[in-house]
Amino acid sequence: DIQMTQSPPSLSASVGDRVTITCRASQSISTYLNWYQQKPGKAPNLLIYAAASLEGGVPSRFSGRGSGTDFTLTISSLQAEDFATYYCQQSYNTPFTFGPGTKVDIK
Amino acid sequence: QVTLKESGPVLVKPTETLTLTCTVSGFSLNNVRMGVSWIRQPPGKALECLAHIFSNDEKSYSTSLKSRLTISKDTSKSQVVLTMTNMDPVDTATYYCVRIRGINQEMDVWGKGTTVTVSS
């Protein structure tokens, strides 16, 4: 199975900060990489698919980039509603696998 | 509007078999380049893919849980069923049913999840 790692595991930031989360795959996955946001007690929500495509209804402050094994999710100006846990996930090979998550909380 | 709804027991005993049903609406399980996944999340832990089933009936399972899982679909009922045998307390988790979309196979619509506790 393809292993996914994320860094950092957690970060503290303030409203208005630029935040970048990194995701790495154990082998090349082209651009078959997706990002999800999960708030406590809720199901995850798709933010970015195919490494860089913004899902409909997702604010443009979210962006993704990368290909091969290295990917990033960037929030250009953190808002109060963005404090959550973020997961990357590969959809290159089944079984699809998730990263361990990055928790973004308030500084 | 696309929705997925999980149903099944809230509590199961160790060694029992868990059967979860996902009822979908707003799309067909025969739609090309679509599928359904079961994902679980133990309390305070990360997401874990359990199984996937696609429109051509292709199936895939978590490598570590493969021997315990079976996924199937009933297109006429718009349902996907997951069975997991020999349940253990470590299987206590929220179980999500999710739609897989398109060539990139992203998970675009999630059910609200159902919490399953394994305890005697």
mmCIF file of C-alpha atoms in Angstrom:
data_model
loop_
_atom_site.group_PDB
_atom_site.id
_atom_site.type_symbol
_atom_site.label_atom_id
_atom_site.label_comp_id
_atom_site.label_asym_id
_atom_site.label_seq_id
_atom_site.Cartn_x
_atom_site.Cartn_y
_atom_site.Cartn_z
ATOM 1 C CA ASP A 1 0.000 0.000 0.000
ATOM 2 C CA ILE A 2 1.094 3.587 -0.573
ATOM 3 C CA GLN A 3 2.045 5.278 2.686
ATOM 4 C CA MET A 4 1.216 8.949 3.209
ATOM 5 C CA THR A 5 2.966 11.223 5.670
ATOM 6 C CA GLN A 6 2.131 14.795 6.692
ATOM 7 C CA SER A 7 4.041 17.565 8.398
ATOM 8 C CA PRO A 8 3.721 19.120 10.790
ATOM 9 C CA PRO A 9 1.413 16.931 12.901
ATOM 10 C CA SER A 10 0.002 20.089 14.412
ATOM 11 C CA LEU A 11 0.496 23.819 14.248
ATOM 12 C CA SER A 12 -0.712 26.910 16.037
ATOM 13 C CA ALA A 13 -1.515 29.972 13.997
ATOM 14 C CA SER A 14 -3.379 33.253 14.171
ATOM 15 C CA VAL A 15 -6.196 34.594 12.052
ATOM 16 C CA GLY A 16 -4.673 36.131 8.949
ATOM 17 C CA ASP A 17 -1.588 33.892 8.927
ATOM 18 C CA ARG A 18 -0.435 32.032 5.845
ATOM 19 C CA VAL A 19 -0.344 28.314 6.604
ATOM 20 C CA THR A 20 1.295 25.522 4.593
ATOM 21 C CA ILE A 21 0.897 21.794 5.235
ATOM 22 C CA THR A 22 3.095 19.233 3.509
ATOM 23 C CA CYS A 23 2.141 15.742 2.389
ATOM 24 C CA ARG A 24 4.495 13.085 1.032
ATOM 25 C CA ALA A 25 3.718 9.783 -0.669
ATOM 26 C CA SER A 26 5.894 6.684 -0.398
ATOM 27 C CA GLN A 27 5.940 6.386 -4.212
ATOM 28 C CA SER A 28 5.004 8.585 -7.116
ATOM 29 C CA ILE A 29 1.255 9.192 -7.342
ATOM 30 C CA SER A 30 1.291 11.748 -10.190
ATOM 31 C CA THR A 31 -1.399 14.248 -9.153
ATOM 32 C CA TYR A 32 -3.806 11.734 -7.585
ATOM 33 C CA LEU A 33 -3.781 13.630 -4.320
ATOM 34 C CA ASN A 34 -6.745 15.067 -2.436
ATOM 35 C CA TRP A 35 -7.095 17.251 0.649
ATOM 36 C CA TYR A 36 -9.896 17.143 3.215
ATOM 37 C CA GLN A 37 -10.851 19.331 6.163
ATOM 38 C CA GLN A 38 -12.452 17.813 9.243
ATOM 39 C CA LYS A 39 -13.984 19.696 12.134
ATOM 40 C CA PRO A 40 -14.680 18.015 15.480
ATOM 41 C CA GLY A 41 -17.683 15.707 15.394
ATOM 42 C CA LYS A 42 -18.194 16.174 11.665
ATOM 43 C CA ALA A 43 -17.463 14.185 8.542
ATOM 44 C CA PRO A 44 -14.502 15.313 6.445
ATOM 45 C CA ASN A 45 -15.091 17.754 3.613
ATOM 46 C CA LEU A 46 -13.287 17.697 0.241
ATOM 47 C CA LEU A 47 -11.218 20.851 -0.335
ATOM 48 C CA ILE A 48 -8.781 20.093 -3.155
ATOM 49 C CA TYR A 49 -8.710 17.219 -5.660
ATOM 50 C CA ALA A 50 -6.178 16.196 -8.284
ATOM 51 C CA ALA A 51 -3.512 18.032 -6.258
ATOM 52 C CA ALA A 52 -4.556 21.527 -7.313
ATOM 53 C CA SER A 53 -8.253 21.665 -8.287
ATOM 54 C CA LEU A 54 -10.490 23.573 -5.892
ATOM 55 C CA GLU A 55 -13.738 21.789 -5.056
ATOM 56 C CA GLY A 56 -16.877 23.815 -5.741
ATOM 57 C CA GLY A 57 -17.908 26.048 -2.844
ATOM 58 C CA VAL A 58 -14.462 25.989 -1.213
ATOM 59 C CA PRO A 59 -12.982 29.457 -0.577
ATOM 60 C CA SER A 60 -10.167 30.531 -2.882
ATOM 61 C CA ARG A 61 -7.803 31.076 0.067
ATOM 62 C CA PHE A 62 -7.233 27.306 -0.099
ATOM 63 C CA SER A 63 -4.789 26.090 -2.729
ATOM 64 C CA GLY A 64 -2.851 22.953 -3.472
ATOM 65 C CA ARG A 65 0.182 22.095 -5.516
ATOM 66 C CA GLY A 66 2.613 19.313 -6.194
ATOM 67 C CA SER A 67 3.078 16.145 -8.191
ATOM 68 C CA GLY A 68 4.950 12.885 -7.874
ATOM 69 C CA THR A 69 5.619 12.411 -4.176
ATOM 70 C CA ASP A 70 5.531 15.904 -2.644
ATOM 71 C CA PHE A 71 2.449 18.060 -2.153
ATOM 72 C CA THR A 72 1.366 21.139 -0.222
ATOM 73 C CA LEU A 73 -1.883 22.644 0.967
ATOM 74 C CA THR A 74 -1.764 26.380 1.589
ATOM 75 C CA ILE A 75 -4.280 28.604 3.329
ATOM 76 C CA SER A 76 -3.377 32.119 2.241
ATOM 77 C CA SER A 77 -5.054 33.974 5.102
ATOM 78 C CA LEU A 78 -6.318 31.794 7.922
ATOM 79 C CA GLN A 79 -9.873 32.454 9.036
ATOM 80 C CA ALA A 80 -11.577 31.468 12.291
ATOM 81 C CA GLU A 81 -13.585 28.765 10.539
ATOM 82 C CA ASP A 82 -10.383 27.131 9.204
ATOM 83 C CA PHE A 83 -9.273 25.774 12.562
ATOM 84 C CA ALA A 84 -9.623 22.046 11.938
ATOM 85 C CA THR A 85 -7.691 18.912 11.054
ATOM 86 C CA TYR A 86 -6.491 18.492 7.478
ATOM 87 C CA TYR A 87 -5.875 15.142 5.774
ATOM 88 C CA CYS A 88 -4.224 14.312 2.492
ATOM 89 C CA GLN A 89 -5.260 11.153 0.630
ATOM 90 C CA GLN A 90 -3.923 9.357 -2.429
ATOM 91 C CA SER A 91 -6.298 8.008 -5.052
ATOM 92 C CA TYR A 92 -3.605 6.603 -7.364
ATOM 93 C CA ASN A 93 -3.840 2.999 -6.197
ATOM 94 C CA THR A 94 -6.377 1.066 -4.225
ATOM 95 C CA PRO A 95 -6.659 0.759 -1.351
ATOM 96 C CA PHE A 96 -6.701 4.541 -1.140
ATOM 97 C CA THR A 97 -4.803 5.778 1.901
ATOM 98 C CA PHE A 98 -4.859 8.876 4.099
ATOM 99 C CA GLY A 99 -2.117 10.776 5.817
ATOM 100 C CA PRO A 100 -2.153 10.990 9.627
ATOM 101 C CA GLY A 101 -3.578 14.487 9.624
ATOM 102 C CA THR A 102 -2.433 17.991 10.589
ATOM 103 C CA LYS A 103 -4.327 19.778 13.334
ATOM 104 C CA VAL A 104 -4.482 23.554 12.957
ATOM 105 C CA ASP A 105 -5.399 25.352 16.144
ATOM 106 C CA ILE A 106 -5.481 28.874 17.484
ATOM 107 C CA LYS A 107 -2.266 30.444 18.736
ATOM 108 C CA GLN B 1 -28.800 16.319 -4.233
ATOM 109 C CA VAL B 2 -26.365 13.513 -3.533
ATOM 110 C CA THR B 3 -26.631 11.923 -0.098
ATOM 111 C CA LEU B 4 -25.280 8.815 1.577
ATOM 112 C CA LYS B 5 -26.644 7.442 4.838
ATOM 113 C CA GLU B 6 -25.071 4.786 7.009
ATOM 114 C CA SER B 7 -27.122 2.387 9.107
ATOM 115 C CA GLY B 8 -26.287 -0.504 11.379
ATOM 116 C CA PRO B 9 -25.881 -1.512 15.006
ATOM 117 C CA VAL B 10 -24.577 0.914 17.565
ATOM 118 C CA LEU B 11 -23.165 -1.835 19.755
ATOM 119 C CA VAL B 12 -21.644 -5.183 18.857
ATOM 120 C CA LYS B 13 -19.997 -7.798 21.022
ATOM 121 C CA PRO B 14 -16.434 -9.031 20.536
ATOM 122 C CA THR B 15 -16.178 -11.834 17.936
ATOM 123 C CA GLU B 16 -19.502 -10.834 16.359
ATOM 124 C CA THR B 17 -19.894 -9.802 12.719
ATOM 125 C CA LEU B 18 -20.718 -6.186 11.924
ATOM 126 C CA THR B 19 -22.996 -5.417 8.988
ATOM 127 C CA LEU B 20 -23.283 -1.808 7.838
ATOM 128 C CA THR B 21 -25.536 -0.543 5.071
ATOM 129 C CA CYS B 22 -25.034 2.612 3.034
ATOM 130 C CA THR B 23 -28.113 3.906 1.238
ATOM 131 C CA VAL B 24 -27.350 6.412 -1.496
ATOM 132 C CA SER B 25 -29.541 8.884 -3.325
ATOM 133 C CA GLY B 26 -28.984 11.423 -6.077
ATOM 134 C CA PHE B 27 -26.787 9.107 -8.149
ATOM 135 C CA SER B 28 -26.728 5.534 -9.381
ATOM 136 C CA LEU B 29 -24.266 2.893 -8.236
ATOM 137 C CA ASN B 30 -23.952 2.053 -11.950
ATOM 138 C CA ASN B 31 -22.681 5.537 -12.861
ATOM 139 C CA VAL B 32 -19.426 5.206 -14.768
ATOM 140 C CA ARG B 33 -16.348 6.413 -12.862
ATOM 141 C CA MET B 34 -18.176 6.429 -9.562
ATOM 142 C CA GLY B 35 -17.914 4.216 -6.566
ATOM 143 C CA VAL B 36 -18.442 4.005 -2.826
ATOM 144 C CA SER B 37 -15.919 3.624 -0.039
ATOM 145 C CA TRP B 38 -16.179 2.748 3.614
ATOM 146 C CA ILE B 39 -13.863 4.773 5.829
ATOM 147 C CA ARG B 40 -13.516 4.533 9.590
ATOM 148 C CA GLN B 41 -12.115 6.755 12.305
ATOM 149 C CA PRO B 42 -11.410 5.518 15.837
ATOM 150 C CA PRO B 43 -11.943 8.156 18.541
ATOM 151 C CA GLY B 44 -9.219 10.792 18.332
ATOM 152 C CA LYS B 45 -7.423 9.017 15.489
ATOM 153 C CA ALA B 46 -6.941 9.352 11.747
ATOM 154 C CA LEU B 47 -9.103 8.234 8.861
ATOM 155 C CA GLU B 48 -8.651 4.703 7.540
ATOM 156 C CA CYS B 49 -9.936 3.324 4.229
ATOM 157 C CA LEU B 50 -11.586 -0.055 4.663
ATOM 158 C CA ALA B 51 -13.032 -0.984 1.279
ATOM 159 C CA HIS B 52 -14.086 0.388 -2.087
ATOM 160 C CA ILE B 53 -16.565 -0.798 -4.711
ATOM 161 C CA PHE B 54 -16.863 0.667 -8.184
ATOM 162 C CA SER B 55 -19.515 0.841 -10.901
ATOM 163 C CA ASN B 56 -18.031 -2.182 -12.716
ATOM 164 C CA ASP B 57 -18.252 -4.124 -9.413
ATOM 165 C CA GLU B 58 -14.481 -4.009 -8.940
ATOM 166 C CA LYS B 59 -13.670 -4.235 -5.240
ATOM 167 C CA SER B 60 -10.652 -3.328 -3.134
ATOM 168 C CA TYR B 61 -9.854 -3.818 0.538
ATOM 169 C CA SER B 62 -7.519 -2.550 3.221
ATOM 170 C CA THR B 63 -4.514 -4.849 3.145
ATOM 171 C CA SER B 64 -4.435 -5.261 6.910
ATOM 172 C CA LEU B 65 -8.177 -6.009 7.221
ATOM 173 C CA LYS B 66 -8.794 -7.841 3.961
ATOM 174 C CA SER B 67 -9.472 -11.213 5.567
ATOM 175 C CA ARG B 68 -12.291 -9.756 7.662
ATOM 176 C CA LEU B 69 -14.062 -7.511 5.139
ATOM 177 C CA THR B 70 -16.639 -8.015 2.420
ATOM 178 C CA ILE B 71 -18.179 -5.211 0.377
ATOM 179 C CA SER B 72 -21.109 -5.628 -1.970
ATOM 180 C CA LYS B 73 -23.751 -3.544 -3.666
ATOM 181 C CA ASP B 74 -27.406 -3.875 -4.596
ATOM 182 C CA THR B 75 -27.980 -1.410 -7.398
ATOM 183 C CA SER B 76 -31.758 -1.868 -7.373
ATOM 184 C CA LYS B 77 -31.879 -0.809 -3.729
ATOM 185 C CA SER B 78 -29.131 1.840 -4.086
ATOM 186 C CA GLN B 79 -27.274 0.193 -1.228
ATOM 187 C CA VAL B 80 -23.695 -0.772 -0.454
ATOM 188 C CA VAL B 81 -23.127 -3.254 2.346
ATOM 189 C CA LEU B 82 -19.961 -3.801 4.355
ATOM 190 C CA THR B 83 -19.454 -6.778 6.622
ATOM 191 C CA MET B 84 -16.590 -7.065 9.081
ATOM 192 C CA THR B 85 -16.103 -10.311 10.923
ATOM 193 C CA ASN B 86 -14.596 -11.075 14.319
ATOM 194 C CA MET B 87 -15.100 -7.606 15.786
ATOM 195 C CA ASP B 88 -12.752 -6.443 18.514
ATOM 196 C CA PRO B 89 -12.823 -3.434 20.868
ATOM 197 C CA VAL B 90 -10.106 -1.806 18.719
ATOM 198 C CA ASP B 91 -12.694 -1.677 15.920
ATOM 199 C CA THR B 92 -14.697 0.862 17.912
ATOM 200 C CA ALA B 93 -14.964 3.825 15.543
ATOM 201 C CA THR B 94 -17.152 6.084 13.472
ATOM 202 C CA TYR B 95 -17.787 4.425 10.121
ATOM 203 C CA TYR B 96 -18.364 6.634 7.086
ATOM 204 C CA CYS B 97 -19.827 5.827 3.694
ATOM 205 C CA VAL B 98 -18.368 8.037 0.940
ATOM 206 C CA ARG B 99 -18.895 8.570 -2.782
ATOM 207 C CA ILE B 100 -15.892 8.246 -5.079
ATOM 208 C CA ARG B 101 -16.065 10.558 -8.076
ATOM 209 C CA GLY B 102 -14.453 10.776 -11.479
ATOM 210 C CA ILE B 103 -11.136 9.867 -13.033
ATOM 211 C CA ASN B 104 -9.191 11.212 -10.075
ATOM 212 C CA GLN B 105 -11.410 9.173 -7.722
ATOM 213 C CA GLU B 106 -11.717 11.821 -5.056
ATOM 214 C CA MET B 107 -14.164 11.333 -2.176
ATOM 215 C CA ASP B 108 -16.586 14.146 -2.785
ATOM 216 C CA VAL B 109 -19.685 13.382 -0.685
ATOM 217 C CA TRP B 110 -19.588 11.873 2.786
ATOM 218 C CA GLY B 111 -22.305 10.400 4.930
ATOM 219 C CA LYS B 112 -22.647 11.717 8.465
ATOM 220 C CA GLY B 113 -21.141 8.531 9.853
ATOM 221 C CA THR B 114 -22.356 5.932 12.292
ATOM 222 C CA THR B 115 -20.610 5.198 15.568
ATOM 223 C CA VAL B 116 -20.023 1.555 16.395
ATOM 224 C CA THR B 117 -18.860 0.432 19.824
ATOM 225 C CA VAL B 118 -17.444 -3.041 20.378
ATOM 226 C CA SER B 119 -17.950 -4.161 23.937
ATOM 227 C CA SER B 120 -19.220 -7.143 25.871
#
